[in-house]
PDB file of C-alpha atoms in Angstrom:
ATOM      1  CA  MET A  29     -17.963   0.078   4.661  1.00  0.00           C
ATOM      2  CA  LYS A  30     -18.077  -3.342   3.088  1.00  0.00           C
ATOM      3  CA  VAL A  31     -16.087  -6.160   4.643  1.00  0.00           C
ATOM      4  CA  GLU A  32     -13.983  -6.538   1.494  1.00  0.00           C
ATOM      5  CA  LYS A  33     -12.869  -2.901   1.657  1.00  0.00           C
ATOM      6  CA  LYS A  34     -12.014  -3.274   5.340  1.00  0.00           C
ATOM      7  CA  ILE A  35      -9.896  -6.341   4.519  1.00  0.00           C
ATOM      8  CA  ILE A  36      -8.082  -4.415   1.766  1.00  0.00           C
ATOM      9  CA  LEU A  37      -7.395  -1.536   4.184  1.00  0.00           C
ATOM     10  CA  TYR A  38      -6.169  -4.027   6.782  1.00  0.00           C
ATOM     11  CA  LEU A  39      -3.751  -5.585   4.270  1.00  0.00           C
ATOM     12  CA  TYR A  40      -2.502  -2.151   3.166  1.00  0.00           C
ATOM     13  CA  GLU A  41      -1.809  -1.252   6.775  1.00  0.00           C
ATOM     14  CA  TYR A  42      -0.332  -4.532   8.028  1.00  0.00           C
ATOM     15  CA  GLY A  43       0.918  -6.244   4.860  1.00  0.00           C
ATOM     16  CA  ASN A  44       0.808  -9.978   4.214  1.00  0.00           C
ATOM     17  CA  THR A  45      -1.255 -11.639   6.934  1.00  0.00           C
ATOM     18  CA  ARG A  46      -1.801 -15.232   7.981  1.00  0.00           C
ATOM     19  CA  GLU A  47      -5.151 -16.435   6.715  1.00  0.00           C
ATOM     20  CA  SER A  48      -6.110 -17.566  10.228  1.00  0.00           C
ATOM     21  CA  ASP A  49      -5.370 -14.082  11.641  1.00  0.00           C
ATOM     22  CA  LEU A  50      -7.472 -12.444   8.921  1.00  0.00           C
ATOM     23  CA  ILE A  51     -10.339 -14.841   9.629  1.00  0.00           C
ATOM     24  CA  ASN A  52     -10.102 -14.076  13.363  1.00  0.00           C
ATOM     25  CA  TYR A  53     -10.065 -10.335  12.575  1.00  0.00           C
ATOM     26  CA  GLY A  54     -13.287 -10.694  10.591  1.00  0.00           C
ATOM     27  CA  VAL A  55     -14.936 -12.815  13.268  1.00  0.00           C
ATOM     28  CA  LYS A  56     -14.184 -10.212  15.940  1.00  0.00           C
ATOM     29  CA  LYS A  57     -14.623  -7.028  13.883  1.00  0.00           C
ATOM     30  CA  PHE A  58     -17.653  -7.929  11.761  1.00  0.00           C
ATOM     31  CA  ASP A  59     -19.291 -10.622  13.866  1.00  0.00           C
ATOM     32  CA  TYR A  60     -18.958 -13.093  10.980  1.00  0.00           C
ATOM     33  CA  SER A  61     -18.490 -16.810  11.510  1.00  0.00           C
ATOM     34  CA  SER A  62     -15.151 -18.255  10.449  1.00  0.00           C
ATOM     35  CA  GLU A  63     -16.924 -20.021   7.565  1.00  0.00           C
ATOM     36  CA  GLU A  64     -18.400 -16.696   6.373  1.00  0.00           C
ATOM     37  CA  MET A  65     -14.961 -15.076   6.525  1.00  0.00           C
ATOM     38  CA  LYS A  66     -13.448 -17.950   4.527  1.00  0.00           C
ATOM     39  CA  LYS A  67     -16.128 -17.374   1.862  1.00  0.00           C
ATOM     40  CA  VAL A  68     -15.393 -13.628   1.775  1.00  0.00           C
ATOM     41  CA  ILE A  69     -11.665 -14.319   1.376  1.00  0.00           C
ATOM     42  CA  LYS A  70     -12.253 -16.941  -1.314  1.00  0.00           C
ATOM     43  CA  ARG A  71     -14.563 -14.534  -3.197  1.00  0.00           C
ATOM     44  CA  MET A  72     -11.878 -11.830  -3.052  1.00  0.00           C
ATOM     45  CA  VAL A  73      -9.301 -14.291  -4.409  1.00  0.00           C
ATOM     46  CA  ILE A  74     -11.614 -15.215  -7.289  1.00  0.00           C
ATOM     47  CA  LYS A  75     -12.179 -11.508  -8.040  1.00  0.00           C
ATOM     48  CA  GLY A  76      -8.390 -11.022  -8.130  1.00  0.00           C
ATOM     49  CA  LYS A  77      -8.261  -8.539  -5.245  1.00  0.00           C
ATOM     50  CA  ILE A  78      -6.042 -10.702  -3.035  1.00  0.00           C
ATOM     51  CA  HIS A  79      -4.133 -13.950  -3.361  1.00  0.00           C
ATOM     52  CA  TYR A  80      -2.853 -16.809  -1.259  1.00  0.00           C
ATOM     53  CA  ILE A  81       0.811 -17.286  -0.450  1.00  0.00           C
ATOM     54  CA  VAL A  82       1.823 -20.650   0.995  1.00  0.00           C
ATOM     55  CA  HIS A  83       4.813 -20.240   3.295  1.00  0.00           C
ATOM     56  CA  SER A  84       6.118 -23.792   3.040  1.00  0.00           C
ATOM     57  CA  LYS A  85       9.280 -23.181   5.056  1.00  0.00           C
ATOM     58  CA  LEU A  86       7.264 -22.893   8.256  1.00  0.00           C
ATOM     59  CA  GLU A  87       6.392 -25.985  10.247  1.00  0.00           C
ATOM     60  CA  PRO A  88       3.560 -26.579   9.670  1.00  0.00           C
ATOM     61  CA  PRO A  89       3.246 -24.602   6.422  1.00  0.00           C
ATOM     62  CA  GLU A  90       1.124 -21.451   6.777  1.00  0.00           C
ATOM     63  CA  VAL A  91      -1.204 -19.784   4.299  1.00  0.00           C
ATOM     64  CA  TYR A  92      -0.862 -16.020   4.049  1.00  0.00           C
ATOM     65  CA  ILE A  93      -3.133 -13.525   2.327  1.00  0.00           C
ATOM     66  CA  SER A  94      -1.591 -10.746   0.261  1.00  0.00           C
ATOM     67  CA  LEU A  95      -2.921  -7.906  -1.842  1.00  0.00           C
ATOM     68  CA  LYS A  96      -2.849  -8.606  -5.542  1.00  0.00           C
ATOM     69  CA  GLU A  97       0.022  -6.445  -6.733  1.00  0.00           C
ATOM     70  CA  LEU A  98       0.062  -5.198 -10.298  1.00  0.00           C
ATOM     71  CA  LEU A  99       3.863  -4.974 -10.208  1.00  0.00           C
ATOM     72  CA  PRO A 100       6.456  -7.186  -8.570  1.00  0.00           C
ATOM     73  CA  PRO A 101       7.576  -5.643  -5.246  1.00  0.00           C
ATOM     74  CA  GLU A 102      11.109  -4.923  -6.518  1.00  0.00           C
ATOM     75  CA  ILE A 103       9.792  -2.904  -9.459  1.00  0.00           C
ATOM     76  CA  ALA A 104       7.251  -1.062  -7.283  1.00  0.00           C
ATOM     77  CA  LYS A 105      10.043  -0.180  -4.816  1.00  0.00           C
ATOM     78  CA  THR A 106      12.258   1.101  -7.640  1.00  0.00           C
ATOM     79  CA  LEU A 107       9.431   3.242  -9.014  1.00  0.00           C
ATOM     80  CA  ILE A 108       8.701   4.717  -5.593  1.00  0.00           C
ATOM     81  CA  GLN A 109      12.389   5.547  -5.069  1.00  0.00           C
ATOM     82  CA  ALA A 110      12.570   7.177  -8.515  1.00  0.00           C
ATOM     83  CA  PHE A 111       9.468   9.226  -7.726  1.00  0.00           C
ATOM     84  CA  ILE A 112      10.982  10.409  -4.423  1.00  0.00           C
ATOM     85  CA  GLN A 113      14.199  11.439  -6.197  1.00  0.00           C
ATOM     86  CA  MET A 114      12.206  13.258  -8.877  1.00  0.00           C
ATOM     87  CA  LYS A 115      10.236  15.184  -6.224  1.00  0.00           C
ATOM     88  CA  ALA A 116      13.482  16.168  -4.454  1.00  0.00           C
ATOM     89  CA  ARG A 117      14.946  17.466  -7.729  1.00  0.00           C
ATOM     90  CA  GLU A 118      11.708  19.310  -8.458  1.00  0.00           C
ATOM     91  CA  GLU A 119      11.990  21.049  -5.064  1.00  0.00           C
ATOM     92  CA  ASP A 120      15.627  21.963  -5.806  1.00  0.00           C
ATOM     93  CA  VAL A 121      14.654  23.464  -9.162  1.00  0.00           C
ATOM     94  CA  GLN A 122      11.844  25.423  -7.506  1.00  0.00           C
ATOM     95  CA  LYS A 123      14.302  26.896  -4.960  1.00  0.00           C
ATOM     96  CA  ILE A 124      16.706  27.889  -7.750  1.00  0.00           C
ATOM     97  CA  LEU A 125      13.889  29.578  -9.682  1.00  0.00           C
ATOM     98  CA  GLU A 126      12.757  31.455  -6.565  1.00  0.00           C
ATOM     99  CA  GLU A 127      16.323  32.644  -5.892  1.00  0.00           C
ATOM    100  CA  ALA A 128      16.712  33.737  -9.521  1.00  0.00           C
ATOM    101  CA  ALA A 129      13.423  35.655  -9.346  1.00  0.00           C
ATOM    102  CA  SER A 130      14.547  37.327  -6.122  1.00  0.00           C
ATOM    103  CA  ILE A 131      17.879  38.357  -7.645  1.00  0.00           C
ATOM    104  CA  ALA A 132      16.132  39.619 -10.773  1.00  0.00           C
ATOM    105  CA  GLU A 133      13.761  41.672  -8.626  1.00  0.00           C
ATOM    106  CA  GLN A 134      16.670  43.156  -6.645  1.00  0.00           C
ATOM    107  CA  MET A 135      18.473  44.046  -9.890  1.00  0.00           C
ATOM    108  CA  ARG A 136      15.318  45.619 -11.283  1.00  0.00           C
ATOM    109  CA  GLN A 137      14.876  47.731  -8.147  1.00  0.00           C
ATOM    110  CA  LYS A 138      18.527  48.885  -8.262  1.00  0.00           C
ATOM    111  CA  HIS A 139      18.182  50.076 -11.847  1.00  0.00           C
ATOM    112  CA  SER A 140      14.875  51.842 -11.263  1.00  0.00           C
TER     113      SER A 140
END
């Protein structure tokens, strides 16, 4: 698997990651030099796959790498919650339909 895909999987699994930690991961995992890893990260930023976040409240400020999200996190969270609620309602409706079919079958057998 390409290094870029491994980085994406890493970010999906662990979330926002310090740039230095991601560089160290690549050095250890892929036997890349730190300069090669910096180039891979920069190329991914240019392609729009990931982006830099500067955490300026830390001393000294830290650069983090994050996946490029199509939606703001709040909206993505709301959509996921709505989907979960929809699936729960779908399961409830399915149970009701199964119970109705069972009752209908029992009624049919009684009248036969």
